[in-house]
Coordinates of C-alpha atoms (C1' of nucleotides) in Angstrom, one line a residue:
Chain W
M170 CA -86.4 98.7 30.4
R171 CA -85.6 100.7 27.3
L172 CA -84.5 99.4 23.9
R173 CA -81.5 101.7 24.0
Q174 CA -80.3 100.0 27.1
L175 CA -80.6 96.6 25.5
E176 CA -78.8 97.9 22.4
C177 CA -75.9 99.1 24.5
F178 CA -75.9 95.9 26.4
R179 CA -75.8 93.8 23.3
A180 CA -73.0 95.9 21.8
L181 CA -71.0 95.6 25.0
M182 CA -71.5 91.9 25.2
L183 CA -70.5 91.5 21.6
H184 CA -67.4 93.8 21.7
G185 CA -66.1 93.4 25.2
T186 CA -65.3 97.0 26.1
M187 CA -67.5 100.1 26.5
T188 CA -65.2 102.1 24.3
R189 CA -65.6 99.8 21.3
A190 CA -69.3 99.4 21.9
A191 CA -69.6 103.2 22.0
E192 CA -67.8 103.5 18.7
L193 CA -70.1 101.0 17.2
L194 CA -73.2 102.7 18.3
G195 CA -71.8 106.1 17.4
M196 CA -72.0 107.4 20.9
S197 CA -69.6 108.3 23.7
Q198 CA -68.2 105.9 26.2
P199 CA -69.7 107.6 29.2
G200 CA -73.1 107.2 27.5
I201 CA -72.7 103.5 27.4
S202 CA -71.5 103.5 31.0
T203 CA -74.5 105.2 32.3
M204 CA -76.8 103.2 30.1
I205 CA -75.4 99.9 31.4
A206 CA -75.5 101.2 35.0
G207 CA -79.2 102.0 34.5
L208 CA -79.9 98.6 33.1
E209 CA -78.1 96.9 36.0
H210 CA -80.1 99.0 38.4
E211 CA -83.4 98.4 36.8
T212 CA -83.0 94.7 36.3
G213 CA -81.4 94.3 39.7
L214 CA -78.7 92.1 38.0
N215 CA -75.0 92.5 38.3
L216 CA -74.2 92.2 34.6
F217 CA -70.5 92.9 34.7
V218 CA -67.7 92.7 37.2
R219 CA -65.1 95.4 37.1
R220 CA -61.9 93.5 37.0
G221 CA -58.6 95.0 36.2
G222 CA -60.2 98.1 34.9
R223 CA -62.1 95.9 32.4
L224 CA -65.6 94.5 32.3
Q225 CA -66.3 90.9 32.5
P226 CA -69.8 89.6 31.9
T227 CA -71.2 87.7 34.7
P228 CA -73.1 84.4 34.2
E229 CA -76.3 86.4 34.8
A230 CA -75.3 88.6 31.9
K231 CA -74.9 85.6 29.6
L232 CA -78.3 84.3 30.6
F233 CA -80.0 87.7 30.2
Y234 CA -78.3 88.3 26.9
V235 CA -80.2 85.6 25.2
E236 CA -83.5 87.2 26.1
A237 CA -82.3 90.7 25.5
A238 CA -81.0 89.9 22.0
R239 CA -84.3 88.3 21.2
A240 CA -86.3 91.3 22.3
L241 CA -84.1 93.6 20.4
E242 CA -84.4 91.5 17.3
A243 CA -88.2 91.5 17.6
A244 CA -88.2 95.3 17.9
E245 CA -85.9 95.7 15.0
N246 CA -88.1 93.4 13.0
A247 CA -91.1 95.5 13.9
S248 CA -89.2 98.5 12.6
R249 CA -88.3 96.8 9.4
V250 CA -91.9 95.6 8.9
A251 CA -93.1 99.2 9.4
A252 CA -90.8 100.3 6.7
E253 CA -92.0 97.6 4.4
I254 CA -95.6 98.5 5.1
R255 CA -94.9 102.1 4.5
S256 CA -93.3 101.4 1.1
G257 CA -96.0 99.0 0.2
R258 CA -93.6 96.1 0.0
R259 CA -95.6 94.2 2.6
G260 CA -99.3 93.9 2.9
H261 CA -102.0 92.3 0.9
L262 CA -104.1 93.6 -2.0
A263 CA -107.3 91.7 -2.6
I264 CA -109.2 93.0 -5.6
A265 CA -112.5 91.9 -6.9
A266 CA -113.2 92.8 -10.5
Y267 CA -115.6 92.0 -13.4
P268 CA -114.4 89.7 -16.1
S269 CA -113.3 92.0 -19.0
I270 CA -111.0 94.0 -16.9
S271 CA -109.5 91.1 -15.0
I272 CA -108.6 89.3 -18.2
N273 CA -106.0 91.7 -19.3
L274 CA -105.8 95.3 -18.0
L275 CA -105.9 94.5 -14.3
P276 CA -103.3 91.7 -14.1
R277 CA -101.0 93.9 -16.3
L278 CA -101.3 96.8 -14.0
L279 CA -101.0 94.6 -10.9
S280 CA -97.8 92.9 -12.0
Q281 CA -96.3 96.3 -12.8
F282 CA -97.3 97.5 -9.4
A283 CA -96.0 94.5 -7.6
K284 CA -92.5 94.7 -9.1
N285 CA -90.0 95.3 -6.2
K286 CA -92.7 94.5 -3.6
P287 CA -91.7 90.9 -2.9
E288 CA -93.8 90.5 0.3
L289 CA -97.0 91.9 -1.2
Q290 CA -99.7 89.3 -1.4
I291 CA -102.0 89.7 -4.3
K292 CA -105.4 88.2 -4.8
I293 CA -107.7 88.8 -7.7
I294 CA -111.2 87.4 -7.8
T295 CA -113.4 87.7 -10.9
R296 CA -117.2 88.0 -10.6
N297 CA -119.9 89.7 -12.4
S298 CA -120.4 93.3 -11.4
A299 CA -123.4 92.7 -9.1
T300 CA -121.4 90.1 -7.1
V301 CA -118.4 92.4 -7.0
R302 CA -120.6 95.0 -5.5
E303 CA -121.7 92.6 -2.8
L304 CA -118.1 91.5 -2.1
I305 CA -116.8 95.0 -1.5
S306 CA -119.5 95.7 1.0
T307 CA -118.4 92.6 3.1
Q308 CA -115.1 94.4 3.6
Q309 CA -113.2 91.4 2.4
F310 CA -111.6 93.2 -0.4
D311 CA -109.3 96.2 -0.6
L312 CA -110.6 97.4 -3.9
A313 CA -113.2 96.4 -6.5
V314 CA -113.9 97.3 -10.1
A315 CA -117.4 96.9 -11.4
E316 CA -119.5 98.0 -14.4
L317 CA -122.3 100.5 -13.8
P318 CA -125.1 100.9 -13.1
L319 CA -125.1 99.0 -9.8
D320 CA -128.5 98.1 -8.3
Y321 CA -127.8 100.4 -5.5
P322 CA -124.8 102.7 -5.2
T323 CA -121.9 102.3 -2.9
S324 CA -120.0 105.1 -1.2
H325 CA -116.5 105.7 -2.3
M326 CA -117.0 105.0 -5.9
E327 CA -114.9 106.6 -8.6
V328 CA -116.6 106.5 -11.9
F329 CA -115.0 106.3 -15.4
S330 CA -117.1 106.9 -18.4
Y331 CA -116.2 105.9 -21.9
D332 CA -117.7 106.6 -25.3
C333 CA -117.9 103.2 -27.0
M334 CA -116.2 102.8 -30.4
C335 CA -117.3 100.8 -33.4
M336 CA -115.1 97.9 -34.2
L337 CA -114.9 96.4 -37.7
P338 CA -112.8 93.7 -39.3
H339 CA -109.8 95.1 -41.1
A340 CA -111.1 94.5 -44.5
H341 CA -114.6 95.7 -43.8
P342 CA -116.0 98.2 -46.4
L343 CA -117.1 100.7 -43.6
A344 CA -113.4 100.8 -42.4
K345 CA -112.8 103.8 -44.7
L346 CA -115.3 106.0 -42.7
K347 CA -113.9 108.3 -40.0
Q348 CA -117.0 107.8 -37.8
I349 CA -119.8 105.3 -37.8
T350 CA -123.5 105.9 -37.2
P351 CA -126.5 103.5 -37.1
D352 CA -127.3 104.6 -40.6
D353 CA -124.0 103.2 -41.8
L354 CA -124.8 99.9 -40.0
D355 CA -128.3 99.6 -41.3
G356 CA -128.8 95.8 -41.7
V357 CA -125.1 95.1 -41.1
P358 CA -124.5 91.9 -39.0
F359 CA -123.9 93.2 -35.5
V360 CA -122.4 91.5 -32.4
T361 CA -123.6 93.0 -29.1
L362 CA -123.7 92.4 -25.4
F363 CA -126.7 90.7 -23.9
R364 CA -130.1 92.0 -23.8
G365 CA -130.0 93.0 -20.2
D366 CA -126.9 95.1 -20.6
P367 CA -127.2 98.9 -20.6
I368 CA -125.1 98.8 -23.8
Y369 CA -127.8 96.7 -25.5
Q370 CA -130.5 99.2 -24.4
Q371 CA -128.5 102.2 -25.6
L372 CA -127.8 100.6 -29.0
A373 CA -131.5 99.7 -29.4
S374 CA -132.5 103.3 -28.7
A375 CA -129.8 104.6 -31.1
F376 CA -130.8 102.4 -34.0
S377 CA -134.4 103.2 -33.5
E378 CA -133.7 106.9 -33.2
Y379 CA -131.8 106.8 -36.5
G380 CA -134.5 104.6 -38.0
A381 CA -131.9 102.0 -39.0
R382 CA -132.4 98.3 -38.8
W383 CA -130.2 96.7 -36.1
N384 CA -129.2 93.3 -37.3
V385 CA -128.1 91.5 -34.2
V386 CA -126.4 88.2 -35.1
A387 CA -124.7 87.4 -31.8
E388 CA -125.1 88.4 -28.1
T389 CA -122.1 87.9 -25.7
E390 CA -121.6 88.5 -22.1
F391 CA -118.2 90.2 -22.4
F392 CA -116.7 92.7 -24.8
S393 CA -113.7 90.4 -25.1
T394 CA -116.0 87.6 -26.5
A395 CA -117.6 90.1 -28.9
C396 CA -114.2 91.3 -30.1
Q397 CA -113.2 87.7 -31.0
L398 CA -116.4 87.2 -33.0
V399 CA -115.8 90.4 -34.9
T400 CA -112.2 89.3 -35.5
E401 CA -113.6 86.0 -36.9
G402 CA -115.7 88.1 -39.4
R403 CA -119.2 87.4 -37.9
G404 CA -120.0 91.1 -38.0
V405 CA -119.2 94.5 -36.5
G406 CA -119.7 95.6 -32.9
I407 CA -118.9 98.2 -30.3
V408 CA -116.4 98.2 -27.5
D409 CA -115.1 100.6 -24.9
P410 CA -111.8 102.2 -25.9
V411 CA -109.7 101.4 -22.9
V412 CA -110.5 98.2 -21.0
S413 CA -111.2 96.3 -24.2
K414 CA -108.4 97.8 -26.2
P415 CA -106.1 94.8 -25.9
F416 CA -108.8 92.7 -27.6
T417 CA -109.1 94.9 -30.6
E418 CA -105.6 94.3 -32.0
G419 CA -106.0 93.7 -35.8
L420 CA -109.4 95.3 -35.8
V421 CA -110.4 98.7 -37.1
V422 CA -111.8 101.0 -34.4
R423 CA -113.9 104.1 -35.2
P424 CA -115.8 106.6 -33.2
F425 CA -119.5 105.8 -33.0
K426 CA -122.3 108.3 -33.0
P427 CA -124.6 108.8 -31.1
R428 CA -122.7 108.3 -27.9
I429 CA -123.0 104.9 -26.3
Q430 CA -121.8 105.3 -22.8
Y431 CA -120.0 102.6 -20.9
Q432 CA -119.3 103.2 -17.3
I433 CA -117.2 101.4 -14.7
A434 CA -116.2 102.4 -11.2
I435 CA -113.4 101.7 -8.7
L436 CA -115.1 100.8 -5.4
S437 CA -113.5 101.1 -2.0
P438 CA -114.7 99.5 1.3
T439 CA -117.2 101.6 3.0
H440 CA -116.7 101.0 6.7
E441 CA -112.9 100.9 6.7
A442 CA -110.3 103.2 5.3
P443 CA -108.4 101.6 2.4
S444 CA -104.9 100.5 3.1
Q445 CA -102.1 102.6 1.7
V446 CA -101.2 99.9 -0.7
A447 CA -104.7 99.9 -2.0
Q448 CA -104.7 103.7 -2.4
D449 CA -101.4 103.5 -4.2
F450 CA -102.7 100.9 -6.6
A451 CA -105.9 102.8 -7.0
G452 CA -103.8 105.6 -8.3
L453 CA -102.1 103.4 -10.8
L454 CA -105.4 101.9 -11.8
R455 CA -106.9 105.3 -12.2
R456 CA -104.2 106.4 -14.6
G457 CA -104.6 103.2 -16.5
L458 CA -108.4 103.7 -16.8
R459 CA -108.0 107.3 -17.9
A460 CA -105.5 106.5 -20.7
Chain I
M161 CA -89.1 103.4 18.2
R162 CA -89.6 103.1 21.9
L163 CA -91.2 100.4 23.9
R164 CA -93.5 102.9 25.5
Q165 CA -94.9 103.8 22.1
L166 CA -95.6 100.2 21.3
E167 CA -97.3 99.8 24.7
C168 CA -99.6 102.7 24.0
F169 CA -100.3 101.4 20.5
R170 CA -101.2 98.0 21.8
A171 CA -103.5 99.4 24.5
L172 CA -105.1 101.6 21.9
M173 CA -105.6 98.7 19.5
L174 CA -107.0 96.5 22.2
H175 CA -109.3 99.1 23.7
G176 CA -110.4 101.3 20.9
T177 CA -110.3 104.7 22.4
M178 CA -107.4 106.7 23.8
T179 CA -109.3 107.5 26.9
R180 CA -109.7 103.9 27.9
A181 CA -106.1 103.0 26.8
A182 CA -104.9 105.8 29.0
E183 CA -106.9 104.5 32.0
L184 CA -105.4 101.1 31.4
L185 CA -101.9 102.4 31.3
G186 CA -102.4 104.7 34.2
M187 CA -101.7 107.8 32.3
S188 CA -103.5 110.8 30.8
Q189 CA -105.3 110.8 27.4
P190 CA -103.0 113.5 26.0
G191 CA -100.1 111.4 26.9
I192 CA -101.4 108.6 24.7
S193 CA -102.3 111.0 21.9
T194 CA -98.7 112.4 21.7
M195 CA -97.3 108.9 22.0
I196 CA -99.3 107.7 19.1
A197 CA -98.6 110.8 17.1
G198 CA -94.9 110.1 17.7
L199 CA -95.1 106.5 16.6
E200 CA -97.0 107.4 13.5
H201 CA -94.4 110.0 12.7
E202 CA -91.4 107.7 13.3
T203 CA -92.8 104.8 11.4
G204 CA -94.3 106.9 8.7
L205 CA -97.5 104.9 8.9
N206 CA -101.0 106.3 9.2
L207 CA -102.1 104.0 12.0
F208 CA -105.5 105.5 12.7
V209 CA -108.0 107.6 10.8
R210 CA -109.9 110.1 12.7
R211 CA -113.5 109.4 11.9
G212 CA -116.4 110.9 13.7
G213 CA -114.2 112.0 16.5
R214 CA -113.1 108.4 17.0
L215 CA -110.1 106.5 16.0
Q216 CA -110.2 103.7 13.6
P217 CA -107.2 101.5 13.0
T218 CA -106.1 101.5 9.4
P219 CA -105.2 98.2 7.6
E220 CA -101.5 99.2 8.1
A221 CA -102.1 99.4 11.9
K222 CA -103.4 95.9 11.9
L223 CA -100.4 94.6 10.0
F224 CA -98.0 96.5 12.2
Y225 CA -99.8 95.5 15.3
V226 CA -98.8 91.9 14.9
E227 CA -95.1 92.8 14.9
A228 CA -95.5 95.4 17.6
A229 CA -97.2 93.0 19.9
R230 CA -94.5 90.4 19.3
A231 CA -91.7 92.9 20.1
L232 CA -93.5 94.0 23.2
E233 CA -93.9 90.5 24.4
A234 CA -90.3 89.7 23.8
A235 CA -89.3 92.8 25.8
E236 CA -91.7 91.8 28.6
N237 CA -90.3 88.3 28.5
A238 CA -86.8 89.7 28.9
S239 CA -87.9 91.7 31.9
R240 CA -89.5 88.7 33.4
V241 CA -86.4 86.6 32.8
A242 CA -84.3 89.3 34.4
A243 CA -86.5 89.0 37.5
E244 CA -86.2 85.3 37.5
I245 CA -82.4 85.4 37.2
R246 CA -82.2 88.0 40.0
S247 CA -84.3 85.8 42.3
G248 CA -82.4 82.7 41.4
R249 CA -85.4 81.0 39.9
R250 CA -83.7 80.7 36.6
G251 CA -80.2 79.7 35.8
H252 CA -78.1 76.7 36.2
L253 CA -76.1 75.4 39.0
A254 CA -73.5 72.8 38.1
I255 CA -71.6 71.4 41.1
A256 CA -68.7 69.0 41.1
A257 CA -68.2 67.2 44.4
Y258 CA -66.3 64.4 46.0
P259 CA -68.4 61.2 46.8
S260 CA -69.0 61.4 50.5
I261 CA -70.6 64.8 50.3
S262 CA -72.5 64.1 47.2
I263 CA -74.2 61.1 48.6
N264 CA -76.2 62.9 51.3
L265 CA -75.4 66.4 52.4
L266 CA -75.1 68.0 49.0
P267 CA -78.3 66.7 47.5
R268 CA -80.2 67.5 50.7
L269 CA -79.0 71.1 50.7
L270 CA -79.6 71.4 47.0
S271 CA -83.1 70.2 47.0
Q272 CA -83.8 72.6 49.9
F273 CA -82.2 75.4 47.9
A274 CA -84.1 74.5 44.7
K275 CA -87.5 74.7 46.3
N276 CA -89.5 77.5 44.7
K277 CA -86.9 77.8 41.9
P278 CA -88.7 75.9 39.2
E279 CA -86.6 77.0 36.3
L280 CA -83.3 76.3 38.0
Q281 CA -81.3 73.6 36.3
I282 CA -79.2 71.6 38.7
K283 CA -76.3 69.3 37.8
I284 CA -74.2 67.3 40.3
I285 CA -71.2 65.4 39.1
T286 CA -69.3 63.2 41.5
R287 CA -65.6 62.6 41.1
N288 CA -62.7 62.2 43.4
S289 CA -61.2 65.3 44.8
A290 CA -58.3 65.5 42.4
T291 CA -60.7 65.3 39.4
V292 CA -63.0 67.8 41.0
R293 CA -60.1 70.2 41.2
E294 CA -59.4 69.7 37.5
L295 CA -63.0 70.3 36.6
I296 CA -63.4 73.5 38.4
S297 CA -60.4 74.9 36.7
T298 CA -62.0 74.2 33.3
Q299 CA -64.7 76.6 34.3
Q300 CA -67.4 74.1 33.5
F301 CA -68.8 74.2 37.0
D302 CA -70.2 76.9 39.1
L303 CA -69.0 75.4 42.4
A304 CA -67.0 72.4 43.6
V305 CA -66.4 70.7 46.9
A306 CA -63.2 68.7 47.4
E307 CA -61.2 67.2 50.1
L308 CA -57.8 68.8 51.0
P309 CA -55.0 68.7 50.4
L310 CA -55.1 69.4 46.7
D311 CA -52.0 68.7 44.7
Y312 CA -51.8 72.4 43.9
P313 CA -54.1 75.0 45.4
T314 CA -56.8 76.9 43.5
S315 CA -57.7 80.4 44.1
H316 CA -61.1 81.1 45.6
M317 CA -61.1 78.3 48.0
E318 CA -63.0 78.3 51.2
V319 CA -61.6 75.8 53.7
F320 CA -63.6 73.9 56.4
S321 CA -61.7 72.0 59.0
Y322 CA -63.1 69.3 61.2
D323 CA -61.8 67.3 64.1
C324 CA -62.6 63.7 63.4
M325 CA -64.7 61.8 65.9
C326 CA -64.3 58.2 66.9
M327 CA -67.3 56.0 66.0
L328 CA -68.3 52.8 67.7
P329 CA -71.1 50.3 67.5
H330 CA -73.8 51.1 70.0
A331 CA -73.0 48.1 72.3
H332 CA -69.2 48.6 72.2
P333 CA -67.6 48.5 75.6
L334 CA -65.7 51.8 74.9
A335 CA -68.9 53.6 74.3
K336 CA -69.1 54.6 77.9
L337 CA -66.0 56.8 77.6
K338 CA -66.5 60.5 77.0
Q339 CA -63.4 60.7 74.8
I340 CA -61.3 58.2 73.0
T341 CA -57.5 58.0 72.6
P342 CA -55.2 55.6 70.7
D343 CA -54.5 54.0 74.1
D344 CA -58.2 53.0 74.4
L345 CA -58.0 51.5 71.0
D346 CA -54.9 49.5 71.5
G347 CA -55.4 46.4 69.4
V348 CA -59.0 47.1 68.8
P349 CA -60.2 46.2 65.2
F350 CA -60.2 49.5 63.3
V351 CA -61.7 50.6 60.0
T352 CA -59.8 53.4 58.3
L353 CA -59.6 55.2 55.0
F354 CA -57.0 54.1 52.4
R355 CA -53.3 54.2 53.0
G356 CA -52.9 57.2 50.7
D357 CA -55.3 59.4 52.6
P358 CA -54.2 62.1 55.0
I359 CA -56.5 60.6 57.6
Y360 CA -54.5 57.3 57.4
Q361 CA -51.2 59.2 57.8
Q362 CA -52.5 61.1 60.8
L363 CA -53.9 58.0 62.5
A364 CA -50.7 56.1 62.0
S365 CA -48.7 59.0 63.6
A366 CA -51.2 59.2 66.5
F367 CA -51.1 55.6 67.3
S368 CA -47.3 55.5 67.1
E369 CA -47.1 58.6 69.2
Y370 CA -49.2 57.0 71.9
G371 CA -47.4 53.7 71.6
A372 CA -50.6 51.9 70.9
R373 CA -51.1 49.1 68.4
W374 CA -53.2 50.1 65.5
N375 CA -55.2 47.1 64.4
V376 CA -56.4 47.9 60.9
V377 CA -59.0 45.4 59.8
A378 CA -60.4 47.3 56.8
E379 CA -59.5 50.2 54.5
T380 CA -62.2 52.1 52.6
E381 CA -62.2 54.9 50.1
F382 CA -65.0 56.8 51.7
F383 CA -66.2 57.6 55.2
S384 CA -69.6 56.4 54.3
T385 CA -68.3 52.9 53.5
A386 CA -66.3 52.9 56.8
C387 CA -69.4 53.8 58.7
Q388 CA -71.3 50.9 57.2
L389 CA -68.6 48.5 58.3
V390 CA -68.6 49.8 61.8
T391 CA -72.4 49.5 61.9
E392 CA -71.9 45.9 60.8
G393 CA -69.6 45.4 63.9
R394 CA -66.4 44.9 62.0
G395 CA -64.6 47.4 64.3
V396 CA -64.4 51.0 65.3
G397 CA -63.3 54.0 63.1
I398 CA -63.2 57.7 62.8
V399 CA -65.3 60.1 60.8
D400 CA -65.8 63.8 60.3
P401 CA -68.6 65.2 62.4
V402 CA -70.6 67.0 59.7
V403 CA -70.4 65.6 56.2
S404 CA -70.6 62.0 57.4
K405 CA -73.1 62.6 60.2
P406 CA -75.9 61.1 58.2
F407 CA -74.0 57.8 58.1
T408 CA -73.5 57.5 61.8
E409 CA -77.1 57.0 62.8
G410 CA -77.3 54.3 65.3
L411 CA -73.6 54.5 66.1
V412 CA -71.9 56.1 69.1
V413 CA -69.7 59.0 68.2
R414 CA -67.1 60.3 70.6
P415 CA -64.3 63.0 70.5
F416 CA -61.0 61.6 69.5
K417 CA -57.7 62.7 70.8
P418 CA -55.2 63.6 69.5
R419 CA -56.8 65.8 66.8
I420 CA -57.3 64.1 63.4
Q421 CA -57.9 66.9 61.0
Y422 CA -60.2 66.5 58.1
Q423 CA -60.3 69.4 55.7
I424 CA -62.6 70.1 52.7
A425 CA -63.0 73.2 50.7
I426 CA -65.6 74.9 48.5
L427 CA -63.9 75.9 45.3
S428 CA -65.1 78.6 42.9
P429 CA -64.1 79.1 39.3
T430 CA -60.9 81.2 39.0
H431 CA -61.3 83.1 35.8
E432 CA -65.0 83.9 36.0
A433 CA -67.0 85.5 38.7
P434 CA -69.5 83.0 40.1
S435 CA -73.1 83.4 39.3
Q436 CA -75.4 84.9 41.9
V437 CA -77.2 81.6 42.2
A438 CA -73.8 79.9 42.9
Q439 CA -73.0 82.5 45.5
D440 CA -76.4 82.1 47.1
F441 CA -76.0 78.3 47.2
A442 CA -72.4 78.6 48.5
G443 CA -73.9 80.6 51.4
L444 CA -76.3 77.8 52.2
L445 CA -73.6 75.2 51.8
R446 CA -71.3 77.1 54.0
R447 CA -73.9 77.2 56.8
G448 CA -74.4 73.4 56.2
L449 CA -70.7 72.7 56.5
R450 CA -70.3 74.8 59.6
A451 CA -73.1 73.2 61.5
Chain K
dG193 C1' -128.7 124.2 19.7
dT194 C1' -126.8 121.8 23.9
dC195 C1' -124.8 118.0 26.1
dC196 C1' -121.6 114.3 26.1
dA197 C1' -117.7 111.7 24.7
dT198 C1' -113.8 111.9 22.2
dT199 C1' -109.2 113.6 20.3
dA200 C1' -105.8 117.3 19.6
dT201 C1' -102.9 121.1 21.1
dA202 C1' -100.4 124.2 24.3
dA203 C1' -97.7 125.1 28.1
dC204 C1' -94.9 123.4 31.5
dG205 C1' -92.2 120.6 35.0
dT206 C1' -89.4 116.5 35.4
dA207 C1' -86.8 112.6 33.8
dT208 C1' -83.9 110.6 30.5
dT209 C1' -80.3 110.8 27.3
dC210 C1' -76.0 112.0 25.5
dG211 C1' -72.1 114.9 25.0
dT212 C1' -67.6 117.0 27.1
dA213 C1' -64.5 117.2 30.7
dT214 C1' -62.2 114.9 34.1
dA215 C1' -60.9 111.6 37.7
dG216 C1' -59.9 106.9 39.0
dT217 C1' -58.0 102.2 38.2
dC218 C1' -55.2 98.8 36.5
dG219 C1' -51.5 96.6 33.7
dT220 C1' -47.3 97.3 31.2
dC221 C1' -43.1 99.0 29.7
dC222 C1' -38.9 101.0 30.7
Chain V
dG11 C1' -41.2 102.5 40.9
dG12 C1' -43.0 106.1 37.7
dA13 C1' -44.9 107.2 33.2
dC14 C1' -48.0 105.8 29.8
dG15 C1' -51.9 103.7 27.7
dA16 C1' -56.4 101.6 27.9
dC17 C1' -60.3 101.5 30.2
dT18 C1' -64.4 102.8 33.3
dA19 C1' -66.9 106.1 36.4
dT20 C1' -68.6 110.5 37.7
dA21 C1' -70.1 115.5 37.1
dC22 C1' -72.4 118.6 34.7
dG23 C1' -75.0 120.8 31.1
dA24 C1' -77.9 120.9 26.9
dA25 C1' -81.3 118.7 24.1
dT26 C1' -84.9 115.7 24.0
dA27 C1' -88.6 112.8 25.7
dC28 C1' -92.4 112.1 28.8
dG29 C1' -96.4 113.0 31.0
dT30 C1' -99.2 116.3 33.4
dT31 C1' -103.2 120.0 33.4
dA32 C1' -105.9 123.1 30.9
dT33 C1' -108.3 123.9 27.0
dA34 C1' -109.8 123.8 22.2
dA35 C1' -112.0 121.2 18.5
dT36 C1' -114.9 117.8 16.6
dG37 C1' -118.9 115.0 15.9
dG38 C1' -123.0 112.3 17.5
dA39 C1' -127.4 112.2 20.2
dC40 C1' -131.4 114.2 21.9

DNA sequence: GTCCATTATAACGTATTCGTATAGTCGTCC
DNA sequence: GGACGACTATACGAATACGTTATAATGGAC
């Protein structure tokens, strides 16, 4: 039994004559005729009686029609779903991400991506980078974004490196400088990430290298929290220039020397190829992280 | 999109390798390969990634599989239903019949017919012959059985004529005769059908022709009722030899002369071809009515 | 490197599909 | 009753699809 046969059968049932059914399907009348003959032969049913040069559906045809129409609809539905999957309108996109990026950048990009994709199911889970790393390896997520370094590396990892910038309150005296060094910040109240963070380590080295006194007045877990403290005037600090950009509105941001490197990565599942949707979104995310 | 493609896809999803899927479908591995390639091309989906010489379903394949399997099942169901319809296991059989036949003969034949046809829906409606005639013309029934004559004839009517027999209680003195005539029944208490019935008319003519006195002691609507009265010893009567046979157990039945004709007919819908089931049952009914 | 299992491609015969041309059938209108 | 119109069925040919065998290509295991 072929779908084309069912299609012809349905058109014939709905329109009464082969001629009209043929027009509707954009094919010739003899095409319908042989198609129906084939269907009758294969099913062993007499679907139509030839009566007065016309076709009249038998009771069997009416019974069979119900099932035939159902099968056709299911096939057409499958076709439609295929198109939806292809265009990314259907599917799911589960993303695990570390906090700073999932506060602003990620949801912004995601909602942009999900426009005109009504059937796309989106899930964002926010965990610290180590947990994100675990989650992606359990294959439960399509994509993950984590800060580096990871305790042990994952395959399919796309790294983005940023040189951190120094952020200062608008009215800060150092705001007039084009570039900030540890010398400029000697003894200046400073907001930093926690002691365990690579950023902390790098800053400590930088200040010691320059022989400047690093006056840490606050330690935070996230850049976003640090930004808020700086905004409140508690001190100065450093941030990455992209992910944390939304939090530095109203602050002055200047290049910092020496380079304090902040690295994040897009992680993909290892054992399974990522879905097309995930790849597409990864592309958008990549552009967003490069900007 | 063709069913064969979906079939190959399903087999491949279920069995992992093309080689095994091919075995399962009784075809060659290259056949599966080209089939899948065609499906991927037509749907525009990358369904499998070639990884280490093996195939691995993509997330898209998993999404699509749900719909593909559903469509396949619907098609297979349609196929199965077609087989059921063909063999008469599925369908409906609505029969309108006059009382005498619907008391015993019809349900007996029907239940015999419906054995090993679990999905066949049966409906019997009992009305007098005139109403039965109306009902069949409204196309709501697949078959009807009515007594003749009908006020106006229907097309597709298959007539069965019977010569009525004389029935007598077992101990009746006339039981020793091989054949009964009105002369034998001169003045004998007689149970007959109602005055309007053709049987009544024929009997009246017969007795008058033979110059015998017709001693009617009871008039009934149905042969079955008449039979019961005779069994009770109220008198003698006549019945048809086939439809009413079940009611004459324990009675003596003898040929009656002159011929009293009883006619019934199987009626088919006029405007629509009868279903195969109806035709099949009509065959069984025909044999039952000839016996 | 060799063997084994797997998938992909090529070449080819057959079946299916669909078009055009044409014949057959029935009802209707004059 | 004959011509016409509307419809279906059949014949045949070209394009496509299907599925085969033979064979290449790939990657993992030893």
